[in-house]
mmCIF file of C-alpha atoms in Angstrom:
data_model
loop_
_atom_site.group_PDB
_atom_site.id
_atom_site.type_symbol
_atom_site.label_atom_id
_atom_site.label_comp_id
_atom_site.label_asym_id
_atom_site.label_seq_id
_atom_site.Cartn_x
_atom_site.Cartn_y
_atom_site.Cartn_z
ATOM 1 C CA LEU A 1 -3.986 -4.759 -36.469
ATOM 2 C CA PHE A 2 -0.730 -3.592 -38.018
ATOM 3 C CA ALA A 3 -2.389 -3.167 -41.423
ATOM 4 C CA VAL A 4 -5.064 -0.889 -39.949
ATOM 5 C CA ILE A 5 -2.435 1.139 -38.061
ATOM 6 C CA ASP A 6 -0.404 1.441 -41.281
ATOM 7 C CA GLN A 7 -3.478 2.693 -43.195
ATOM 8 C CA LYS A 8 -4.584 5.180 -40.522
ATOM 9 C CA VAL A 9 -1.298 6.771 -39.334
ATOM 10 C CA GLY A 10 1.524 4.790 -40.923
ATOM 11 C CA LEU A 11 3.875 2.407 -39.164
ATOM 12 C CA ASN A 12 6.673 5.004 -39.397
ATOM 13 C CA ASN A 13 4.603 7.280 -37.120
ATOM 14 C CA THR A 14 3.801 4.576 -34.586
ATOM 15 C CA LEU A 15 5.463 3.359 -31.429
ATOM 16 C CA ILE A 16 4.357 -0.148 -30.476
ATOM 17 C CA PHE A 17 4.952 -1.799 -27.101
ATOM 18 C CA ILE A 18 4.469 -5.510 -26.696
ATOM 19 C CA ALA A 19 4.043 -6.586 -23.096
ATOM 20 C CA GLY A 20 2.861 -9.737 -21.405
ATOM 21 C CA THR A 21 0.634 -10.113 -18.430
ATOM 22 C CA PRO A 22 2.330 -10.383 -15.035
ATOM 23 C CA ALA A 23 3.066 -13.830 -13.700
ATOM 24 C CA ARG A 24 0.481 -15.264 -11.349
ATOM 25 C CA THR A 25 1.147 -14.611 -7.700
ATOM 26 C CA ARG A 26 1.943 -17.742 -5.781
ATOM 27 C CA THR A 27 -0.236 -18.357 -2.766
ATOM 28 C CA ARG A 28 2.425 -20.133 -0.737
ATOM 29 C CA ARG A 29 5.594 -18.640 0.638
ATOM 30 C CA ASP A 30 8.978 -19.202 -0.937
ATOM 31 C CA ASP A 31 10.974 -22.360 -0.382
ATOM 32 C CA GLU A 32 12.762 -22.697 2.956
ATOM 33 C CA LYS A 33 16.148 -23.056 1.262
ATOM 34 C CA TRP A 34 16.183 -19.348 0.332
ATOM 35 C CA ARG A 35 15.740 -18.314 3.995
ATOM 36 C CA ILE A 36 13.488 -15.389 3.100
ATOM 37 C CA PRO A 37 11.802 -13.978 6.194
ATOM 38 C CA TYR A 38 8.054 -14.300 5.955
ATOM 39 C CA GLY A 39 4.875 -13.740 7.882
ATOM 40 C CA GLU A 40 1.292 -12.647 7.508
ATOM 41 C CA PHE A 41 0.263 -9.004 7.602
ATOM 42 C CA SER A 42 -3.387 -8.670 8.553
ATOM 43 C CA THR A 43 -4.872 -5.354 7.439
ATOM 44 C CA ARG A 44 -7.780 -5.838 9.848
ATOM 45 C CA ARG A 45 -5.423 -6.289 12.812
ATOM 46 C CA ALA A 46 -3.213 -3.420 11.660
ATOM 47 C CA ALA A 47 -6.183 -1.035 11.473
ATOM 48 C CA SER A 48 -7.426 -2.178 14.913
ATOM 49 C CA LEU A 49 -4.009 -1.770 16.531
ATOM 50 C CA LEU A 50 -3.539 1.653 14.963
ATOM 51 C CA ASN A 51 -6.989 2.716 16.168
ATOM 52 C CA MET A 52 -6.181 1.565 19.731
ATOM 53 C CA HIS A 53 -2.859 3.413 19.595
ATOM 54 C CA LEU A 54 -4.541 6.638 18.495
ATOM 55 C CA MET A 55 -7.281 6.199 21.138
ATOM 56 C CA ALA A 56 -4.614 5.907 23.853
ATOM 57 C CA ILE A 57 -3.099 9.210 22.751
ATOM 58 C CA HIS A 58 -6.117 11.247 21.607
ATOM 59 C CA GLY A 59 -9.112 9.723 23.391
ATOM 60 C CA ASN A 60 -11.888 7.314 22.470
ATOM 61 C CA GLY A 61 -13.276 7.199 18.960
ATOM 62 C CA GLU A 62 -12.940 5.443 15.631
ATOM 63 C CA TRP A 63 -9.810 7.206 14.405
ATOM 64 C CA VAL A 64 -9.255 4.751 11.539
ATOM 65 C CA SER A 65 -11.993 4.634 8.898
ATOM 66 C CA GLY A 66 -10.525 1.749 6.938
ATOM 67 C CA PHE A 67 -7.620 -0.048 5.320
ATOM 68 C CA GLN A 68 -7.951 -0.666 1.587
ATOM 69 C CA ASP A 69 -5.329 -1.463 -1.082
ATOM 70 C CA ASN A 70 -2.456 -0.853 1.362
ATOM 71 C CA GLN A 71 -3.846 2.574 2.207
ATOM 72 C CA ILE A 72 -5.056 3.646 5.635
ATOM 73 C CA TYR A 73 -7.946 6.068 5.754
ATOM 74 C CA LEU A 74 -8.279 8.177 8.898
ATOM 75 C CA ASN A 75 -11.596 9.535 10.174
ATOM 76 C CA HIS A 76 -11.363 13.189 9.079
ATOM 77 C CA LYS A 77 -14.711 14.077 10.642
ATOM 78 C CA LEU A 78 -13.583 12.904 14.102
ATOM 79 C CA ILE A 79 -10.230 14.645 13.699
ATOM 80 C CA ASP A 80 -12.029 17.920 12.898
ATOM 81 C CA GLU A 81 -14.487 17.450 15.802
ATOM 82 C CA ARG A 82 -11.618 16.947 18.263
ATOM 83 C CA ASP A 83 -9.704 19.889 16.747
ATOM 84 C CA LYS A 84 -6.629 17.753 16.032
ATOM 85 C CA SER A 85 -3.992 18.315 13.375
ATOM 86 C CA LEU A 86 -4.584 15.955 10.449
ATOM 87 C CA SER A 87 -0.947 16.057 9.343
ATOM 88 C CA GLN A 88 0.216 15.296 12.900
ATOM 89 C CA LEU A 89 -2.116 12.293 13.181
ATOM 90 C CA ARG A 90 -0.947 11.055 9.787
ATOM 91 C CA ALA A 91 2.678 11.275 10.932
ATOM 92 C CA GLU A 92 1.877 9.448 14.206
ATOM 93 C CA ALA A 93 0.015 6.728 12.317
ATOM 94 C CA ALA A 94 2.842 6.240 9.789
ATOM 95 C CA GLU A 95 5.418 6.036 12.593
ATOM 96 C CA PHE A 96 3.301 3.445 14.401
ATOM 97 C CA MET A 97 2.847 1.379 11.242
ATOM 98 C CA LEU A 98 6.619 1.295 10.664
ATOM 99 C CA ARG A 99 7.009 -0.492 14.012
ATOM 100 C CA MET A 100 4.683 -3.325 12.958
ATOM 101 C CA SER A 101 6.176 -6.636 11.882
ATOM 102 C CA GLY A 102 6.469 -6.998 8.135
ATOM 103 C CA VAL A 103 6.054 -3.313 7.275
ATOM 104 C CA SER A 104 8.873 -2.034 5.086
ATOM 105 C CA SER A 105 7.614 1.517 4.540
ATOM 106 C CA ALA A 106 4.800 3.850 5.523
ATOM 107 C CA TYR A 107 4.346 7.220 3.848
ATOM 108 C CA THR A 108 1.846 9.927 4.693
ATOM 109 C CA ILE A 109 -0.015 11.563 1.842
ATOM 110 C CA ASP A 110 1.652 14.823 2.959
ATOM 111 C CA GLU A 111 5.129 13.347 2.376
ATOM 112 C CA ILE A 112 4.097 11.979 -0.998
ATOM 113 C CA ILE A 113 2.543 15.223 -2.250
ATOM 114 C CA SER A 114 5.428 17.403 -1.079
ATOM 115 C CA GLY A 115 8.077 15.075 -2.503
ATOM 116 C CA ARG A 116 9.933 14.831 0.843
ATOM 117 C CA GLY A 117 10.253 11.061 0.618
ATOM 118 C CA ASP A 118 12.525 8.757 -1.324
ATOM 119 C CA GLU A 119 12.278 7.366 -4.858
ATOM 120 C CA LYS A 120 9.367 5.087 -3.922
ATOM 121 C CA SER A 121 7.303 7.986 -2.563
ATOM 122 C CA GLU A 122 8.068 9.896 -5.761
ATOM 123 C CA ARG A 123 6.639 7.024 -7.816
ATOM 124 C CA LEU A 124 3.564 7.058 -5.566
ATOM 125 C CA ARG A 125 3.166 10.818 -6.091
ATOM 126 C CA GLN A 126 3.082 10.338 -9.848
ATOM 127 C CA ASN A 127 0.428 7.620 -9.599
ATOM 128 C CA ILE A 128 -2.146 8.780 -7.067
ATOM 129 C CA SER A 129 -5.397 10.621 -7.234
ATOM 130 C CA ILE A 130 -5.504 13.047 -4.311
ATOM 131 C CA SER A 131 -9.310 12.956 -4.121
ATOM 132 C CA THR A 132 -9.404 9.199 -3.435
ATOM 133 C CA ALA A 133 -6.006 8.574 -1.833
ATOM 134 C CA GLY A 134 -5.645 7.272 1.695
ATOM 135 C CA ASP A 135 -3.852 9.117 4.466
ATOM 136 C CA ILE A 136 -1.022 6.587 4.867
ATOM 137 C CA PHE A 137 0.454 4.253 2.241
ATOM 138 C CA VAL A 138 1.892 1.028 3.665
ATOM 139 C CA SER A 139 4.218 -1.493 1.981
ATOM 140 C CA VAL A 140 5.092 -4.877 3.427
ATOM 141 C CA ASN A 141 8.336 -6.790 3.111
ATOM 142 C CA PRO A 142 8.832 -9.187 0.208
ATOM 143 C CA GLY A 143 7.630 -12.686 1.034
ATOM 144 C CA TRP A 144 4.942 -11.524 3.465
ATOM 145 C CA SER A 145 1.356 -12.444 2.742
ATOM 146 C CA ILE A 146 -1.309 -9.769 3.033
ATOM 147 C CA SER A 147 -4.552 -10.866 4.599
ATOM 148 C CA ASN A 148 -7.340 -8.403 3.775
ATOM 149 C CA ALA A 149 -10.405 -10.393 4.689
ATOM 150 C CA THR A 150 -12.076 -11.574 7.853
ATOM 151 C CA ASP A 151 -13.085 -14.798 6.111
ATOM 152 C CA GLU A 152 -10.544 -17.588 6.613
ATOM 153 C CA ASN A 153 -11.351 -19.129 3.203
ATOM 154 C CA THR A 154 -10.103 -16.075 1.319
ATOM 155 C CA GLN A 155 -6.821 -16.483 -0.562
ATOM 156 C CA ASN A 156 -3.899 -14.369 0.640
ATOM 157 C CA THR A 157 -1.444 -12.783 -1.750
ATOM 158 C CA VAL A 158 2.315 -12.927 -1.322
ATOM 159 C CA THR A 159 4.137 -9.651 -1.878
ATOM 160 C CA ARG A 160 7.276 -9.677 -3.985
ATOM 161 C CA ALA A 161 9.615 -6.929 -5.020
ATOM 162 C CA ALA A 162 9.832 -7.191 -8.801
ATOM 163 C CA LEU A 163 10.331 -4.759 -11.628
ATOM 164 C CA PRO A 164 8.206 -4.866 -14.730
ATOM 165 C CA THR A 165 10.054 -5.930 -17.864
ATOM 166 C CA ALA A 166 8.237 -3.433 -20.104
ATOM 167 C CA PRO A 167 6.750 0.038 -19.642
#
C-alpha cells in the first residue's frame, strides 16, 4: 500500500492516519464496585410517554412519528393540520425528555442549527444532515442501556462516554 502511494503521489505529500476499530460494547452494566448509576432507557416507552404528554397539551393524535438512533421524529403533518408551532413543540418535547430518568441531554434541531447550545450541540451541528435529521436529539447517561426493540431477545447496548484516540 505504501509503495503504491509513494509511486502515485509520494510519501512526502501524504498524511497517513492509523486507527483501530472501537472496542466492543459490553452488554452488561459496569461492576458494582464503581457505583455507577445505571438503568434501562426504552426508546419505545420514551416515545409513548412523549406522545401522551403532547396529547394532554395539544389534543389527541400521533404527535411522535418515531424514535430512531437517539432522534425523535415529530409528526409534521399533524402539527401543520392543527396549526401548531413546530419549534414550540420541539422545545416542549426536549424539555419533557430531559425530565426522564437516564436522559443527560436533549437538543432540538433548532438549537443545533442555530448554534445556541453547548459544545456537544456544536459537534452535532457539524455532523448532521438537515434533510434526514430528527426533531430532538437525546443522549442518555453513561452506564445506561438503550433498549430499542420490542423483542425481549434483542441485545441492549450500554452507553459510555469515551473519546476516540484518533481522528
